[in-house]
Amino acid sequence: MTSFVFKRLSQAVIVLIVMSILVFTGVYVIGNPVDVLISPDATQAIREQVIAEYGLDQPLWKQYLDFVGSMSTGDFGRSFVFNMPVGELISQRLPATLELAVIAVLLASLIGVPLGIYAGYRPNSLASRIIMAGSILGFSVPTFWIGLMLIMLFAVQFGVLPAGGRGQTASLFGIPFSFLTLDGWKHLLLPVLNLSLFKMSMMCRLAAAGTREVMTTDAIKFARAAGIPERTILRKHVLKLISIPLVTVFGLELGSTLAFALVTETIFNWPGLGKLIIDSIASLDRPVMVAYLMMVSVLFVVINLSVDLAYAALDPRLRLKGR
Amino acid sequence: MGDADMSDVIIKDNFESAPPASAWRDFWRVFFRNKVATIALGVVLVIVLVAIFAPFITPQDPYDLRSLVLRDARRPPGFVGANGMHYLLGTDSQGRDLLSAIIYGLRISLEMGLIAGAVAFTIGAIVGCFAAYAGGRFETFIMRLVDVQLSFPAILLAFVVAALLGQGKGQLILALVFAQYAYFVRTAHGAASAERQKDYVQAALSIPMSGWFVITRHILPNSLPPLIVVATVQVAAAISLEATLSFLGVGLPPTEPSLGMLISNGFQYLLSGRYWISIYPGVALIILIMAINLVGDQVRDQLNPRLRK
């Protein structure tokens, strides 16, 4: 077990080092931030001063080492555009994205799983067919398109919900959140729905497939033979048996929601991390891009590492394979 | 994870070996029995033909600036312009006939999806089969790499690569391939390792036949059915990804207006009620993606012996 953990840990570190080199050189290749930072009519002296201030006159490998050095101390540099520490900028934007992501994943599970169980329980009923067809739609229609449709329907046609922004926020522990106010909820509703639809379809299909399989097992036959009511069977036994893959997906999806938040935040003008990275790419704000990409890499590596370790703890075969 | 899961399901399924050539007709006979899939295949074929012959069938060359009338910009569907031009689906912000723009957009979207899919397919098939054939450390390394890559959502990978490389056709294809090749590697590897265990491959390897010959002649052809299924799903995914990236402004340059870019251009007019500039390109995109997916579903069901009755 120890060697397995060690192997996975060292792999994670290697992945992170490779990612940091890729991200850093990749970001370095795009454009010249000097053109964006300094107005064309600045004097040569000012130009040189700014270039030196941001360390842009150093060779690439030195900039990389500086970057790794300062990142390990939690310093991500200063944003060229916002002129503030990137760490501060990201922690300012993070709550908005987290709020969106967590509510979206919760919604996806709370709606997707029951629908899926029903569709798996009565696979031939009309409602199940509609649910399954809807989930295919949720899978294959691009997220940004669903977002546009939601805006067109609810913001433009009916005019009942706002098309963008966070609305009124209230602070909790000094951090502003939208879900604490009614106006905030109105602003949350469309982006959350947009973000959760894909996951909802996935949860629904997983739950449906799991339920169909579980329903044919002896456990359920015996439960029925024992006279346990169907509702109790579904709630107590089926749900428990299909929950392992669902919980895994739930955990992994929290991470991938960040990726999809890029799209949703752009459409709904939601001032979170996704919007920040899109804006940073447009304005060649290198430190922000590098920090965001590194943050996402770390997040995914940590998620995968924990999933691997959790499986290893649960499955003795994996433990042995690591030896 | 995202579209990973659909592929996961496919990858985990067991596939039968490639049907012999005589089974070709049987395959289509069963295929055409499914009405939905048949219609979907028809839709895909029509779209492909329309895209190929776009310059001959569009009412207007949308990228010939001389033919655009700025006065006719943002007109609703059915508008008849001053020069007698009938704009069936309305016009965009530059007075471009939307129907023509959509047909050209379909052309670019299809081109991107097919090229990216073909490149990813080729890389995946070669690397996957070779890893299964070679075994040992090389196999472990490649498969671990693929696992790590598949743990990132495809949309995020494509977005990062597209953002790093900048706008352009080549860059976009690279981004799509980077985001998708791992699915093909895993599928090819799975099918090829199963194939490698079989007696006939063992026999072929025991006589002095070159390894390359065994891979290309025996392992690869028999790994094709699952790869074809993954390819249909992935082409649809590539088209959807391309549209998303172009919508976000990191995909194609404005000179190559794919469907995603048309939708993006119309987005700002959506709020003022000029819905058609965004909606019709989007409808075209969704019809294309859904049709490919429906065809893919049927092909998967047919090639998957577990579901065969």
XYZ file of C-alpha atoms in Angstrom:
632
model
C 0.000 0.000 0.000
C 2.754 2.428 0.900
C 4.539 1.836 -2.369
C 1.276 2.300 -4.237
C 0.667 5.633 -2.516
C 4.235 6.664 -3.166
C 4.004 5.695 -6.826
C 0.791 7.642 -7.337
C 2.129 10.650 -5.444
C 5.311 10.811 -7.495
C 3.260 10.444 -10.658
C 1.109 13.367 -9.549
C 4.196 15.486 -8.936
C 5.591 14.617 -12.372
C 2.290 15.512 -14.003
C 2.309 18.852 -12.215
C 5.894 19.647 -13.247
C 5.140 18.777 -16.864
C 1.961 20.841 -16.748
C 3.774 23.835 -15.293
C 6.408 23.729 -18.041
C 3.772 23.299 -20.744
C 1.580 26.059 -19.398
C 4.448 28.426 -18.841
C 6.070 28.007 -22.240
C 2.690 27.883 -23.931
C 1.570 31.117 -22.366
C 4.930 32.662 -23.151
C 4.467 31.913 -26.830
C 1.283 33.957 -27.141
C 1.779 37.549 -28.148
C 3.948 40.100 -26.467
C 2.398 41.471 -23.292
C 4.523 44.591 -23.601
C 2.326 45.745 -26.476
C -0.732 45.438 -24.283
C 0.780 46.888 -21.144
C 2.461 49.965 -22.444
C 0.791 52.590 -24.559
C 2.530 53.051 -27.919
C 3.461 56.653 -27.151
C 5.328 55.849 -23.917
C 8.958 56.868 -23.840
C 11.720 54.306 -24.170
C 12.712 54.854 -20.532
C 9.207 54.017 -19.316
C 9.078 50.972 -21.563
C 12.317 49.603 -20.157
C 11.262 50.343 -16.636
C 7.985 48.455 -17.022
C 9.669 45.538 -18.773
C 12.189 45.247 -15.957
C 9.470 45.612 -13.339
C 7.597 42.574 -14.667
C 10.807 40.630 -15.288
C 10.085 40.364 -19.007
C 13.704 41.087 -19.926
C 14.926 37.854 -18.313
C 15.529 34.678 -20.360
C 12.647 32.227 -20.477
C 14.172 29.570 -18.219
C 14.940 32.189 -15.591
C 11.401 33.486 -15.746
C 10.187 29.912 -15.326
C 12.369 29.307 -12.275
C 11.277 32.613 -10.795
C 7.720 31.620 -11.470
C 8.076 28.225 -9.798
C 9.936 29.789 -6.903
C 7.368 32.456 -6.234
C 4.454 30.100 -6.837
C 5.668 27.686 -4.195
C 5.483 30.548 -1.705
C 1.928 31.294 -2.798
C 2.887 34.344 -4.821
C 1.402 34.186 -8.331
C 2.698 37.542 -9.465
C 0.700 40.624 -10.359
C -1.971 40.834 -12.988
C -0.847 43.062 -15.849
C -4.371 44.318 -16.389
C -5.877 44.602 -12.922
C -2.560 45.627 -11.368
C -3.152 43.551 -8.262
C -1.740 40.270 -6.952
C -3.120 37.351 -8.942
C -3.749 35.335 -5.787
C -5.994 38.094 -4.499
C -7.745 38.416 -7.851
C -8.474 34.694 -8.010
C -9.689 34.477 -4.434
C -11.988 37.396 -5.207
C -13.510 35.578 -8.179
C -13.519 32.076 -6.733
C -16.646 32.359 -4.524
C -18.811 33.313 -7.498
C -17.701 30.235 -9.432
C -17.897 27.906 -6.439
C -21.396 29.053 -5.670
C -22.461 28.390 -9.239
C -20.712 25.017 -9.439
C -21.893 23.617 -6.116
C -25.529 24.566 -6.659
C -25.387 23.206 -10.226
C -23.996 19.834 -9.156
C -26.489 19.582 -6.295
C -29.357 20.384 -8.634
C -28.076 17.862 -11.160
C -28.015 15.112 -8.536
C -31.307 16.003 -6.883
C -33.181 15.994 -10.187
C -31.077 13.647 -12.310
C -30.862 10.704 -9.914
C -34.596 10.343 -9.144
C -35.440 10.725 -12.833
C -32.830 8.120 -13.696
C -34.070 5.660 -11.075
C -37.579 6.026 -12.417
C -36.418 5.559 -16.008
C -34.486 2.445 -14.985
C -37.358 1.130 -12.905
C -39.969 1.427 -15.646
C -37.839 1.505 -18.813
C -40.770 1.040 -21.172
C -43.146 3.703 -19.895
C -43.745 6.852 -21.886
C -42.302 9.081 -19.157
C -39.091 7.054 -19.122
C -38.731 7.327 -22.851
C -39.147 11.089 -22.602
C -36.599 11.243 -19.779
C -34.044 9.209 -21.711
C -34.585 11.185 -24.928
C -34.223 14.408 -22.933
C -30.974 13.169 -21.429
C -29.572 12.460 -24.894
C -30.498 16.012 -25.805
C -28.744 17.319 -22.691
C -25.667 15.322 -23.665
C -25.302 16.334 -27.246
C -26.538 19.922 -27.360
C -23.602 22.236 -26.623
C -23.763 24.040 -23.280
C -23.422 27.488 -24.795
C -26.393 26.868 -27.027
C -28.620 25.868 -24.115
C -27.493 29.044 -22.359
C -28.550 31.164 -25.319
C -31.923 29.431 -25.430
C -32.486 30.053 -21.737
C -31.667 33.734 -22.152
C -33.898 34.039 -25.183
C -36.830 32.344 -23.490
C -36.715 33.637 -19.944
C -34.936 36.965 -20.299
C -36.042 38.205 -23.725
C -39.385 36.546 -24.497
C -40.971 36.322 -21.050
C -38.757 38.901 -19.367
C -39.059 37.123 -16.027
C -35.398 36.511 -15.233
C -32.281 38.651 -15.689
C -29.926 37.743 -18.531
C -26.674 38.206 -16.641
C -24.750 39.388 -13.627
C -24.754 38.237 -10.012
C -27.511 40.514 -8.787
C -27.680 41.546 -5.174
C -25.259 39.736 -2.912
C -25.095 39.378 0.841
C -21.934 38.529 2.662
C -21.230 35.423 4.639
C -17.916 35.404 6.525
C -17.092 38.588 4.641
C -17.509 36.916 1.222
C -20.323 38.103 -1.036
C -22.747 35.368 -2.136
C -25.781 35.576 -4.389
C -27.688 32.675 -2.885
C -28.439 34.672 0.251
C -30.779 37.142 -1.439
C -33.925 36.745 -3.502
C -32.515 38.903 -6.272
C -29.364 36.811 -6.203
C -31.406 33.633 -6.670
C -33.119 35.164 -9.657
C -29.703 35.781 -11.191
C -28.475 32.332 -10.204
C -31.354 30.355 -11.640
C -30.529 30.478 -15.368
C -26.757 29.968 -15.130
C -27.207 27.154 -12.616
C -29.737 25.457 -14.861
C -27.397 25.900 -17.815
C -24.426 24.484 -15.977
C -26.314 21.567 -14.459
C -28.124 20.286 -17.538
C -25.185 18.305 -18.874
C -24.459 16.758 -15.478
C -28.122 16.119 -14.893
C -28.275 14.089 -18.112
C -25.219 12.159 -17.064
C -26.447 11.433 -13.537
C -29.789 10.434 -15.007
C -28.271 7.970 -17.466
C -25.922 6.500 -14.868
C -28.766 6.071 -12.387
C -31.011 4.551 -15.057
C -28.361 2.065 -16.194
C -27.544 1.152 -12.593
C -31.178 0.696 -11.627
C -31.908 -1.515 -14.618
C -29.047 -3.750 -13.651
C -29.816 -3.816 -9.943
C -33.507 -4.576 -10.517
C -32.620 -7.944 -12.067
C -30.474 -9.070 -9.126
C -31.466 -11.635 -6.526
C -31.280 -9.042 -3.780
C -34.282 -7.236 -5.232
C -36.172 -10.459 -5.939
C -35.768 -11.527 -2.330
C -36.744 -8.093 -1.083
C -39.918 -8.327 -3.137
C -40.559 -11.877 -1.980
C -40.232 -10.633 1.585
C -43.080 -8.242 0.863
C -41.129 -5.047 1.189
C -43.059 -2.259 -0.560
C -41.629 -1.117 -3.895
C -41.038 2.439 -2.684
C -38.913 1.173 0.171
C -36.985 -1.126 -2.158
C -36.217 1.770 -4.449
C -35.341 4.192 -1.709
C -33.406 1.913 0.588
C -31.880 -0.785 -1.596
C -31.638 0.387 -5.184
C -30.385 3.827 -4.247
C -27.740 2.318 -2.009
C -26.578 -0.155 -4.627
C -26.251 2.386 -7.422
C -24.726 5.077 -5.231
C -21.047 4.111 -5.571
C -20.570 5.169 -9.205
C -22.820 8.151 -8.589
C -20.741 9.402 -5.684
C -17.562 9.028 -7.729
C -19.086 10.980 -10.575
C -20.400 13.578 -8.164
C -16.876 14.201 -6.879
C -15.283 14.270 -10.314
C -18.013 16.487 -11.693
C -17.365 19.202 -9.151
C -13.991 19.579 -10.820
C -15.190 19.469 -14.390
C -17.870 22.013 -13.595
C -15.027 24.491 -13.467
C -14.319 23.756 -17.104
C -17.906 24.172 -18.179
C -18.194 27.297 -16.034
C -16.013 28.965 -18.690
C -18.902 28.802 -21.095
C -21.742 29.524 -18.720
C -19.981 32.455 -17.094
C -19.223 34.008 -20.463
C -22.827 33.773 -21.589
C -24.386 34.984 -18.363
C -21.705 37.557 -17.674
C -21.071 35.888 -14.320
C -18.032 37.483 -12.665
C -16.294 34.223 -11.744
C -13.044 32.488 -12.644
C -14.181 31.360 -16.075
C -14.974 34.906 -17.119
C -11.649 36.003 -15.671
C -9.629 33.536 -17.747
C -11.488 34.386 -20.953
C -10.881 38.074 -20.365
C -7.240 37.392 -19.486
C -6.673 35.534 -22.740
C -8.207 38.408 -24.678
C -5.940 40.910 -22.924
C -2.865 38.606 -22.776
C -2.772 38.874 -18.995
C -0.100 36.206 -18.591
C 0.217 35.845 -14.816
C -3.543 35.320 -14.497
C -3.595 32.739 -17.290
C -0.682 30.812 -15.839
C -2.111 30.900 -12.323
C -5.560 29.793 -13.464
C -4.234 26.940 -15.582
C -1.951 25.789 -12.792
C -4.774 25.969 -10.294
C -6.985 23.824 -12.515
C -4.147 21.328 -13.052
C -3.530 21.034 -9.326
C -7.234 20.621 -8.714
C -7.573 17.788 -11.213
C -4.414 16.051 -10.094
C -5.618 16.187 -6.482
C -9.088 14.920 -7.410
C -7.676 12.021 -9.399
C -5.140 11.187 -6.755
C -7.833 11.032 -4.087
C -10.075 8.901 -6.287
C -7.179 6.504 -6.963
C -6.284 6.314 -3.289
C -9.899 5.848 -2.245
C -10.288 2.989 -4.707
C -7.062 1.446 -3.514
C -8.314 1.591 0.045
C -11.550 -0.117 -1.017
C -10.218 -2.610 -3.538
C -7.484 -4.989 -2.388
C -6.681 -6.017 -5.975
C -5.475 -2.516 -6.789
C -3.359 -2.431 -3.648
C -1.579 -5.580 -4.674
C -1.035 -4.404 -8.223
C 0.884 -1.405 -6.933
C 3.527 -3.587 -5.346
C -15.357 14.051 -17.408
C -18.114 15.041 -19.730
C -18.155 13.180 -22.970
C -15.609 10.838 -21.491
C -18.434 8.876 -19.998
C -20.163 8.119 -23.201
C -16.910 6.844 -24.605
C -16.213 4.954 -21.394
C -19.390 3.042 -21.877
C -18.396 2.250 -25.417
C -14.853 1.354 -24.545
C -15.888 -0.998 -21.789
C -18.336 -2.786 -24.003
C -17.113 -5.892 -25.691
C -17.028 -5.854 -29.404
C -17.053 -8.719 -31.750
C -14.299 -8.962 -34.308
C -14.786 -7.174 -37.599
C -17.557 -8.733 -39.635
C -16.438 -10.392 -42.846
C -17.045 -8.495 -46.081
C -20.198 -10.466 -46.832
C -21.721 -9.093 -43.629
C -21.633 -5.615 -45.124
C -25.101 -5.969 -46.640
C -26.499 -7.539 -43.503
C -25.190 -4.591 -41.552
C -27.089 -2.084 -43.647
C -30.204 -4.243 -43.750
C -30.316 -4.154 -39.927
C -29.379 -0.485 -39.913
C -32.204 0.538 -42.207
C -34.669 -1.309 -39.990
C -34.222 1.503 -37.468
C -36.218 4.363 -38.951
C -34.776 7.084 -36.730
C -31.208 6.107 -37.534
C -32.004 5.885 -41.247
C -33.475 9.378 -41.251
C -30.483 10.632 -39.260
C -28.098 9.082 -41.786
C -30.061 10.767 -44.564
C -29.785 14.108 -42.773
C -26.026 13.680 -42.352
C -25.622 12.809 -46.030
C -27.712 15.799 -47.147
C -25.696 18.137 -44.917
C -22.431 16.739 -46.262
C -23.603 17.182 -49.860
C -24.860 20.702 -49.163
C -21.531 21.553 -47.540
C -19.520 20.172 -50.456
C -21.554 21.994 -53.074
C -22.030 25.167 -51.023
C -20.726 27.585 -53.680
C -23.250 26.277 -56.230
C -26.374 26.246 -54.114
C -26.180 29.226 -51.779
C -28.223 32.237 -52.900
C -25.244 34.483 -52.162
C -21.512 34.189 -51.680
C -21.520 35.377 -48.056
C -17.831 36.308 -48.133
C -17.901 38.328 -51.311
C -18.198 41.780 -49.770
C -19.479 43.276 -53.017
C -22.643 41.230 -52.855
C -23.506 42.464 -49.358
C -25.932 45.331 -48.920
C -25.282 47.040 -45.600
C -28.717 48.649 -45.684
C -30.194 45.167 -45.447
C -28.359 44.326 -42.228
C -30.238 42.572 -39.404
C -33.404 42.056 -41.430
C -35.851 39.405 -40.211
C -36.416 36.102 -42.034
C -38.333 36.419 -45.287
C -37.161 39.966 -45.933
C -36.861 40.989 -49.565
C -33.941 43.330 -50.130
C -33.784 46.416 -52.335
C -31.992 44.451 -55.058
C -34.734 41.827 -55.140
C -32.762 39.395 -53.010
C -34.984 37.175 -50.905
C -33.475 36.536 -47.459
C -35.169 33.324 -46.394
C -33.614 33.260 -42.915
C -32.931 36.979 -42.593
C -29.578 38.744 -42.561
C -26.782 39.259 -40.066
C -25.166 42.467 -38.833
C -23.363 42.993 -42.147
C -26.324 42.363 -44.394
C -25.200 38.833 -45.174
C -27.820 36.296 -46.214
C -28.022 34.037 -43.182
C -28.932 30.903 -45.110
C -25.776 31.234 -47.217
C -23.691 31.975 -44.138
C -25.070 28.887 -42.388
C -24.297 26.619 -45.324
C -20.731 27.925 -45.452
C -20.559 27.613 -41.669
C -21.665 23.977 -41.859
C -18.924 23.429 -44.374
C -16.249 24.775 -42.035
C -17.652 22.981 -38.977
C -17.782 19.665 -40.827
C -14.311 20.151 -42.207
C -12.872 20.815 -38.744
C -14.733 17.908 -37.167
C -13.790 15.425 -39.868
C -10.132 16.411 -40.141
C -9.677 16.460 -36.360
C -11.513 13.140 -36.074
C -9.441 11.543 -38.833
C -6.131 12.688 -37.359
C -7.099 11.608 -33.836
C -8.352 8.276 -35.226
C -5.067 7.631 -37.036
C -2.875 8.584 -34.094
C -5.060 6.655 -31.686
C -5.214 3.512 -33.809
C -1.457 3.419 -34.404
C -0.399 4.266 -30.855
C -3.053 2.056 -29.240
C -2.330 -0.990 -31.410
C 1.394 -0.543 -31.091
C 1.179 -0.214 -27.299
C -0.862 -3.410 -27.107
C 1.600 -5.169 -29.418
C 4.762 -3.909 -27.725
C 3.593 -4.336 -24.143
C 5.986 -3.776 -21.256
C 7.073 -0.362 -20.126
C 6.071 1.377 -23.330
C 2.515 0.141 -22.934
C 2.397 1.144 -19.248
C 3.750 4.589 -20.015
C 1.359 5.293 -22.884
C -1.698 4.028 -21.074
C -0.858 5.948 -17.927
C -0.431 9.095 -20.026
C -3.800 8.476 -21.644
C -5.424 7.922 -18.256
C -4.048 11.200 -16.947
C -5.268 13.002 -20.028
C -8.710 11.485 -19.900
C -9.097 12.696 -16.340
C -9.246 16.242 -17.670
C -12.450 17.308 -19.399
C -12.016 17.459 -23.168
C -13.431 20.952 -23.308
C -10.803 22.204 -20.862
C -7.911 20.595 -22.764
C -9.123 21.935 -26.075
C -9.682 25.343 -24.573
C -6.199 25.519 -23.048
C -4.464 24.387 -26.223
C -6.546 26.664 -28.432
C -5.911 29.582 -26.105
C -2.180 28.903 -26.029
C -1.842 28.451 -29.789
C -4.058 31.332 -30.823
C -6.686 31.474 -33.536
C -6.352 29.549 -36.778
C -7.511 26.447 -38.588
C -4.364 24.421 -37.965
C -4.197 25.462 -34.339
C -7.828 24.547 -33.790
C -7.403 21.124 -35.357
C -4.382 20.558 -33.137
C -6.424 21.549 -30.087
C -9.259 19.190 -31.036
C -6.876 16.329 -31.759
C -5.099 16.903 -28.469
C -8.397 16.791 -26.623
C -9.631 13.651 -28.366
C -6.807 11.349 -29.404
C -6.707 9.700 -25.979
C -10.184 8.205 -26.451
C -8.997 6.526 -29.631
C -5.790 5.270 -28.039
C -7.710 3.689 -25.191
C -10.269 2.093 -27.480
C -7.658 0.791 -29.913
C -5.534 -0.488 -27.056
C -8.464 -2.294 -25.461
C -9.495 -3.972 -28.687
C -5.937 -4.737 -29.746
C -4.897 -6.311 -26.444
C -7.900 -8.603 -26.631
C -6.906 -9.457 -30.189
C -3.276 -10.032 -29.293
C -4.215 -12.845 -26.906
C -5.967 -14.762 -29.646
C -4.343 -17.848 -31.087
C -4.065 -16.652 -34.646
C -2.031 -13.596 -33.650
C 0.141 -15.723 -31.418
C 0.609 -18.085 -34.338
C 1.452 -15.254 -36.700
C 4.008 -13.951 -34.248
C 5.599 -17.339 -33.716
C 6.634 -17.615 -37.358
C 9.075 -15.001 -38.604
C 6.483 -12.426 -39.612
C 7.397 -8.833 -39.029
C 5.672 -7.211 -36.088
C 4.520 -4.337 -38.245
C 2.870 -6.755 -40.649
C 0.996 -8.434 -37.812
C -0.189 -5.097 -36.484
C -1.396 -3.681 -39.785
C -2.758 -6.902 -41.236
C -4.287 -8.617 -38.235
C -4.527 -6.529 -35.101
C -5.600 -3.210 -36.613
C -8.395 -4.441 -38.915
C -9.928 -6.455 -36.111
C -9.824 -3.456 -33.786
C -11.715 -1.274 -36.241
C -15.368 -1.768 -35.198
C -15.022 -0.177 -31.740
C -12.851 2.568 -33.252
C -15.518 3.378 -35.816
C -18.091 3.737 -33.071
C -15.818 6.047 -31.082
C -15.113 7.996 -34.267
C -18.773 8.853 -34.882
C -19.203 10.039 -31.313
C -15.951 11.967 -31.415
C -16.641 13.707 -34.729
C -19.892 15.010 -33.268
C -18.028 16.008 -30.109
C -15.337 17.748 -32.171
C -17.947 19.781 -34.044
C -19.565 20.754 -30.777
C -16.188 21.597 -29.221
C -15.175 23.659 -32.223
C -18.410 25.640 -32.006
C -17.878 26.213 -28.292
C -14.289 27.358 -28.762
C -15.214 29.666 -31.628
C -18.052 31.012 -29.519
C -15.592 31.759 -26.717
C -13.319 33.521 -29.183
C -10.381 31.080 -29.053
C -11.313 28.975 -32.077
C -11.298 30.008 -35.687
C -10.373 33.501 -36.845
C -13.205 35.771 -38.046
C -12.177 35.034 -41.634
C -13.301 31.401 -41.218
C -16.802 31.820 -39.846
C -17.927 28.461 -38.538
C -21.343 27.941 -37.001
C -19.994 28.754 -33.540
C -18.781 32.119 -34.716
C -22.086 32.915 -36.437
C -23.875 32.152 -33.176
C -21.390 34.255 -31.264
C -21.811 37.187 -33.667
C -25.566 37.051 -33.237
C -25.407 36.781 -29.452
C -25.268 40.523 -28.897
C -28.429 41.005 -30.956
C -30.317 38.281 -29.116
C -31.139 40.576 -26.200
C -32.746 43.108 -28.513
C -35.055 40.455 -29.926
C -33.205 39.827 -33.221
C -33.176 36.146 -32.482
C -32.569 34.769 -35.975
C -28.898 35.731 -36.263
C -27.999 33.307 -33.466
C -30.856 30.849 -33.511
C -30.745 29.510 -37.076
C -27.018 28.726 -37.105
C -27.553 27.030 -33.754
C -30.425 24.949 -35.079
C -28.211 23.841 -37.976
C -25.445 22.924 -35.528
C -27.758 20.892 -33.323
C -29.364 19.048 -36.220
C -25.891 18.081 -37.426
C -24.664 16.930 -34.006
C -27.851 15.047 -33.146
C -27.948 13.307 -36.519
C -24.354 12.098 -36.199
C -24.996 10.907 -32.645
C -28.124 9.007 -33.654
C -26.233 7.248 -36.432
C -23.437 6.503 -33.965
C -25.899 5.039 -31.441
C -27.285 2.639 -33.990
C -23.834 1.600 -35.220
C -22.779 0.975 -31.629
C -25.845 -1.120 -30.910
C -25.191 -3.184 -34.007
C -21.502 -3.746 -33.372
C -22.029 -4.572 -29.720
C -22.858 -8.274 -29.388
C -24.118 -7.896 -25.839
C -27.067 -5.870 -27.036
C -27.758 -8.131 -30.007
C -30.835 -10.239 -29.592
